[in-house]
mmCIF file of C-alpha atoms in Angstrom:
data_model
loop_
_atom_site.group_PDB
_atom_site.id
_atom_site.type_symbol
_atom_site.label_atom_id
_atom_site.label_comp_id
_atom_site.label_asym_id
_atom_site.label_seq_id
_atom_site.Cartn_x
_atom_site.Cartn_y
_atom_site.Cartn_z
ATOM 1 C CA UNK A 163 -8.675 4.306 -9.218
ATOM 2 C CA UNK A 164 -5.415 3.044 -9.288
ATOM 3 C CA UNK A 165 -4.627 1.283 -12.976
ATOM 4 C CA UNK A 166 -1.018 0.158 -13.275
ATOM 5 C CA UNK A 167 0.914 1.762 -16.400
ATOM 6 C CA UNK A 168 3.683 -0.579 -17.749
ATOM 7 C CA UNK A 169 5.672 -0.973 -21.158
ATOM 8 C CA UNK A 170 5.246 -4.611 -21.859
ATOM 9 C CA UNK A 171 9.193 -4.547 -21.756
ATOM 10 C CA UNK A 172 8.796 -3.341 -17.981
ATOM 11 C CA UNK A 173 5.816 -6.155 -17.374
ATOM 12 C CA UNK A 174 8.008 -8.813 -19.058
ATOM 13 C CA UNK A 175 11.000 -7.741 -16.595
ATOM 14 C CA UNK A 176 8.769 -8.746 -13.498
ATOM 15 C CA UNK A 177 10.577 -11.489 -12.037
ATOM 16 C CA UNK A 178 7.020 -13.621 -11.473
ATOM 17 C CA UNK A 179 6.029 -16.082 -13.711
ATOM 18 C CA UNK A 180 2.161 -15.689 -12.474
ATOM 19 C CA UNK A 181 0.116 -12.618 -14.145
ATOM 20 C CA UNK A 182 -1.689 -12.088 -10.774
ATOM 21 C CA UNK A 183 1.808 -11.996 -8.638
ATOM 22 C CA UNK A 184 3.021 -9.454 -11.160
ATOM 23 C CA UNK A 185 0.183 -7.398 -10.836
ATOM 24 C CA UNK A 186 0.281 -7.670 -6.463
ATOM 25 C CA UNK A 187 3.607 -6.775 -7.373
ATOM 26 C CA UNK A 188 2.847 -3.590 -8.523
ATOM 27 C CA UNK A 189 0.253 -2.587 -6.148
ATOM 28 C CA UNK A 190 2.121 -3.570 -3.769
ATOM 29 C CA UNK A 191 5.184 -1.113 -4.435
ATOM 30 C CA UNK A 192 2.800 1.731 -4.199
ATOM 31 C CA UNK A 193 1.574 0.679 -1.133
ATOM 32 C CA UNK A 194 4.491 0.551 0.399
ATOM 33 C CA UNK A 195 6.281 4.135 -1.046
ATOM 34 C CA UNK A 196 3.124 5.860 0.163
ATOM 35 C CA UNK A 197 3.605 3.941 3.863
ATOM 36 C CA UNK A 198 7.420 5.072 3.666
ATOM 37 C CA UNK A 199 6.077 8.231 2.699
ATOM 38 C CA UNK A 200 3.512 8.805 5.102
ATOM 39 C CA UNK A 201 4.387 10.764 8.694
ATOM 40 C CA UNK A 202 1.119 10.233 9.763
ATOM 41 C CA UNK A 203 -1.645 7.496 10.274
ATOM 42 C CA UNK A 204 -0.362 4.103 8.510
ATOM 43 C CA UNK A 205 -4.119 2.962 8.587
ATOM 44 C CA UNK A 206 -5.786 6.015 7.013
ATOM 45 C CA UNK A 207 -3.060 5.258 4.296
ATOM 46 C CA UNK A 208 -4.034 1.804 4.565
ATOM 47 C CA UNK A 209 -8.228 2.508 4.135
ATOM 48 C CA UNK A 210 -7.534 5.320 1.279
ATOM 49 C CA UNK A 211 -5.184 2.929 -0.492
ATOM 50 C CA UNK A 212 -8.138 0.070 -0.626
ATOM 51 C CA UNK A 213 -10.824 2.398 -1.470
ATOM 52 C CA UNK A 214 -8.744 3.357 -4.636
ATOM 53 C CA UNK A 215 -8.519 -0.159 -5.407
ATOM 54 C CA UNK A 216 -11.432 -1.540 -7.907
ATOM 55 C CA UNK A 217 -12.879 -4.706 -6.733
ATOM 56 C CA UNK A 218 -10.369 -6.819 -8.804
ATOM 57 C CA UNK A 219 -7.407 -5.213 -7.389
ATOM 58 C CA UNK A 220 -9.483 -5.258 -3.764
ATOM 59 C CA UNK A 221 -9.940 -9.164 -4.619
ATOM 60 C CA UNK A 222 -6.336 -9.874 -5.284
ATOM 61 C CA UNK A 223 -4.527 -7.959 -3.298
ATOM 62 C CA UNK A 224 -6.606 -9.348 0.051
ATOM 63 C CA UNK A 225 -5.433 -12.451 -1.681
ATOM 64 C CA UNK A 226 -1.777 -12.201 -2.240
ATOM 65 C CA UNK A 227 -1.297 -10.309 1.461
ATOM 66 C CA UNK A 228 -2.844 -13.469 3.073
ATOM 67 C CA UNK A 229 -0.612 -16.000 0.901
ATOM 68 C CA UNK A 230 2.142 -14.383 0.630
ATOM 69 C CA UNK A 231 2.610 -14.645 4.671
ATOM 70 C CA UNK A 232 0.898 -17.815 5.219
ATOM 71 C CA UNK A 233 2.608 -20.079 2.515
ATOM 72 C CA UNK A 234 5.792 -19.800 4.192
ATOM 73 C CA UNK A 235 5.213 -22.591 6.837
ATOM 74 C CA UNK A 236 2.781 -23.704 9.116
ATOM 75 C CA UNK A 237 4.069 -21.452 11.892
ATOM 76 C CA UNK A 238 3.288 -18.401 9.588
ATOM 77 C CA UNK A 239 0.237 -19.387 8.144
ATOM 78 C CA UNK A 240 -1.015 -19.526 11.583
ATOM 79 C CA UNK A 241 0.164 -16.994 13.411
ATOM 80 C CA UNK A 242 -1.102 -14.503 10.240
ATOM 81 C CA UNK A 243 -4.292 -16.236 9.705
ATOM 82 C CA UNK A 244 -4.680 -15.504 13.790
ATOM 83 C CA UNK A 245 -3.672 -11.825 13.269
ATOM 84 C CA UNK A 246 -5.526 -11.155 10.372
ATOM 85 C CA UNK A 247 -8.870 -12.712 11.747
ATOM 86 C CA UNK A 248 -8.282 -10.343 15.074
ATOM 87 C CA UNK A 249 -8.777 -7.440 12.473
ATOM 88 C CA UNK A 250 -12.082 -8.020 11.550
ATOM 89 C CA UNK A 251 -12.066 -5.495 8.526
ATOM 90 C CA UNK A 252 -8.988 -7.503 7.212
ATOM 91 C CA UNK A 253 -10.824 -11.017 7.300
ATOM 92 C CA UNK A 254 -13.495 -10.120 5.701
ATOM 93 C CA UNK A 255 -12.124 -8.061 2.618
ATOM 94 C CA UNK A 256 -9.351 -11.465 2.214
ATOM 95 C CA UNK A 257 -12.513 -13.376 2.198
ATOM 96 C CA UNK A 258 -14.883 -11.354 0.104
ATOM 97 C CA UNK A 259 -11.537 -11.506 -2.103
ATOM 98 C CA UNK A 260 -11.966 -15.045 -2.144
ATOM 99 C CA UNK A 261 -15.364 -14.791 -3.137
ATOM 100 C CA UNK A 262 -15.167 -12.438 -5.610
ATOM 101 C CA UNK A 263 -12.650 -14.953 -7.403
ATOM 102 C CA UNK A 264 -15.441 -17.759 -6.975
ATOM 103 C CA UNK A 265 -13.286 -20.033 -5.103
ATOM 104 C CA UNK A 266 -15.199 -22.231 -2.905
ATOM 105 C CA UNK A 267 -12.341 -24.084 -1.696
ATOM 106 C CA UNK A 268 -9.831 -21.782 -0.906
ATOM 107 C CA UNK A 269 -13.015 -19.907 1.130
ATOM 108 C CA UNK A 270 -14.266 -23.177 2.773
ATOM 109 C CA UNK A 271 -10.210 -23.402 3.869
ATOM 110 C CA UNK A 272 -10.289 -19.565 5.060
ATOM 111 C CA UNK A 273 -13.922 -20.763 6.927
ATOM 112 C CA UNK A 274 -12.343 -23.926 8.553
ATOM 113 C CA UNK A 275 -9.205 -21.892 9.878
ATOM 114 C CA UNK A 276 -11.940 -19.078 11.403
ATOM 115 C CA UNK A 277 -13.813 -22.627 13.162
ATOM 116 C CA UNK A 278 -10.956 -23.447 14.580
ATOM 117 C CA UNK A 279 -9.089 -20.654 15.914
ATOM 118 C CA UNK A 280 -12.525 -19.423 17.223
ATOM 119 C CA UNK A 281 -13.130 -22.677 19.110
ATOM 120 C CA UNK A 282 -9.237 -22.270 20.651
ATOM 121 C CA UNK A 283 -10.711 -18.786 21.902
ATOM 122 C CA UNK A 284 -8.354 -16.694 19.517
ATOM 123 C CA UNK A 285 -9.042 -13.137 19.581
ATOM 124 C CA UNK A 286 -11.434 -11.423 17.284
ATOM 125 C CA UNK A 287 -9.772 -7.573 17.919
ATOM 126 C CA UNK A 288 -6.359 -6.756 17.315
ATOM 127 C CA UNK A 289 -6.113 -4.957 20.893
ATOM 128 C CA UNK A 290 -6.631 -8.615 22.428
ATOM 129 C CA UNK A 291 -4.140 -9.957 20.243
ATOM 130 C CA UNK A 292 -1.313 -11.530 21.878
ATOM 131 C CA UNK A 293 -0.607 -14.886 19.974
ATOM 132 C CA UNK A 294 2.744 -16.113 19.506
ATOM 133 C CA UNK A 295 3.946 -18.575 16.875
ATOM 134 C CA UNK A 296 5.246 -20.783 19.487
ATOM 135 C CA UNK A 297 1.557 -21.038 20.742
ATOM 136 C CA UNK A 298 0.580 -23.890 18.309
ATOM 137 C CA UNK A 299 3.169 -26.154 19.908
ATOM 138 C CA UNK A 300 1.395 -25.734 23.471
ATOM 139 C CA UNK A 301 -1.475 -27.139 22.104
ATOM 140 C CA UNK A 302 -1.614 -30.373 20.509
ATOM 141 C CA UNK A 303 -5.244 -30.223 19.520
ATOM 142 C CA UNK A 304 -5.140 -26.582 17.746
ATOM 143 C CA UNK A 305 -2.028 -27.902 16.212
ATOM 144 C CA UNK A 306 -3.580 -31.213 14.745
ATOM 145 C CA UNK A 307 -5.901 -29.272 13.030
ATOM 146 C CA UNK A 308 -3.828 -26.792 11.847
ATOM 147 C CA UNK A 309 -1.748 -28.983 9.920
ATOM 148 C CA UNK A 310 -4.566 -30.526 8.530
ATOM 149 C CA UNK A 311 -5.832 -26.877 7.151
ATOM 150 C CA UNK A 312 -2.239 -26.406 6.161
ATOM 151 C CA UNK A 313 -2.138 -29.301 3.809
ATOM 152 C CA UNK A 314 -5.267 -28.468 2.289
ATOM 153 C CA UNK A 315 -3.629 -25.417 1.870
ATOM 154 C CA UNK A 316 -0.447 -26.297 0.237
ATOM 155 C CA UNK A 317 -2.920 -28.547 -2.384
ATOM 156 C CA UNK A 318 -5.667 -25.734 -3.039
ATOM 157 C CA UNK A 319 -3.316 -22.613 -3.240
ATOM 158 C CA UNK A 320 -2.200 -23.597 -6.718
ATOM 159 C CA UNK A 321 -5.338 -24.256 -7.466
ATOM 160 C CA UNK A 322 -6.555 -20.911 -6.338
ATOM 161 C CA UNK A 323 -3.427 -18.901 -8.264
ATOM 162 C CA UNK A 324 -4.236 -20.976 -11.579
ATOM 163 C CA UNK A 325 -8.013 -19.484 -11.301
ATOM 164 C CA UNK A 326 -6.833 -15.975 -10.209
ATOM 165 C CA UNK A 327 -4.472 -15.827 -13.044
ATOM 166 C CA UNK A 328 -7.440 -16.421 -15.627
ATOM 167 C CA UNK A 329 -9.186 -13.650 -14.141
ATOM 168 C CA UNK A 330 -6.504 -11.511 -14.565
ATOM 169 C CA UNK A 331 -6.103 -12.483 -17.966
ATOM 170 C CA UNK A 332 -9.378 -12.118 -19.150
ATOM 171 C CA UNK A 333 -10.174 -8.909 -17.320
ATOM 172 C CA UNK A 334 -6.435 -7.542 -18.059
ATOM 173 C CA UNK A 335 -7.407 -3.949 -18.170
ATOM 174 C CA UNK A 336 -8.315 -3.890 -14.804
ATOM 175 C CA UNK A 337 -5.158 -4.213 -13.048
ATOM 176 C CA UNK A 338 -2.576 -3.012 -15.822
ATOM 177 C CA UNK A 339 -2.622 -0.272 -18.628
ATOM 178 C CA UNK A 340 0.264 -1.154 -20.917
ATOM 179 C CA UNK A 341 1.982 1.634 -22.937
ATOM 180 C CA UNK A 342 3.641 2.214 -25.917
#
């Protein structure tokens, strides 16, 4: 299991004013040095990386890795929403994520994104993924509702964060061990 080790001087130095962010933050750079690291297989390091995850860190990491692409525009937040939904693995651990978190909202915004880009015959496999950010402005219907998710997004995101953040709090010891 992976548990975070910190001075609270270190913590405090984390540039995020959200407890959750911080600890994404974290995970996140060891994710990333063991990618850099890796010669091999970026998925295996990908799977082994999750598995040492507990289900906290599982819930907010799925989280943050969906938000932190999709809050950047609407562009982003569908093209990634399309990409992560062709990896079928991916989907579900952001939305068990979402679950775990008890956040009917946010998950009945992940469900309404799924609706849609399912009835637009998006791909469900990442080998028949070939969607292009530019492909929401060739259709007018997909793009309608997109928006519409999008501002529901942009409202229930902070939302989300604020109730992520008490988790966190409560259940510190779970994502960060801080030392002396």
């Amino acid at each position: 299991m992976i548990i975070i080790k910190m001075t609270n001087h270190d913590f405090d130095l984390l540039p995020y004013p959200d407890v959750s962010l911080k600890c994404f933050d974290s995970l996140i750079k060891i994710y990333k040095s063991r990618v850099t690291e890796a010669n091999g297989d970026h998925s295996l390091i990908k799977k082994n990386f999750y598995k040492e995850l507990n289900e906290g860190q599982r819930a907010l990491f799925m989280f943050y890795t969906f938000y932190n692409h999709a809050c950047k525009s609407i562009l982003e937040f569908y093209w990634w929403s399309a990409y992560f939904m062709a990896q079928p693995k991916t989907w579900s651990a952001i939305k068990a994520g979402i679950i775990f978190f008890d956040d009917k909202a946010f998950l009945q915004l992940i469900e309404d994104v799924e609706k849609e880009l399912k009835k637009h015959n998006h791909p469900d496999t990442i080998e028949q993924f070939q969607v292009t950010r530019d492909d929401l402005g060739h259709n007018q219907q997909l793009k309608s509702s997109i928006e519409t998710i999008y501002s529901s997004f942009k409202k229930t995101s902070p939302l989300s964060i604020s109730k992520i953040n008490n988790y966190v709090e409560q259940n510190f010891e779970e994502f960060i061990s801080i030392q002396n």
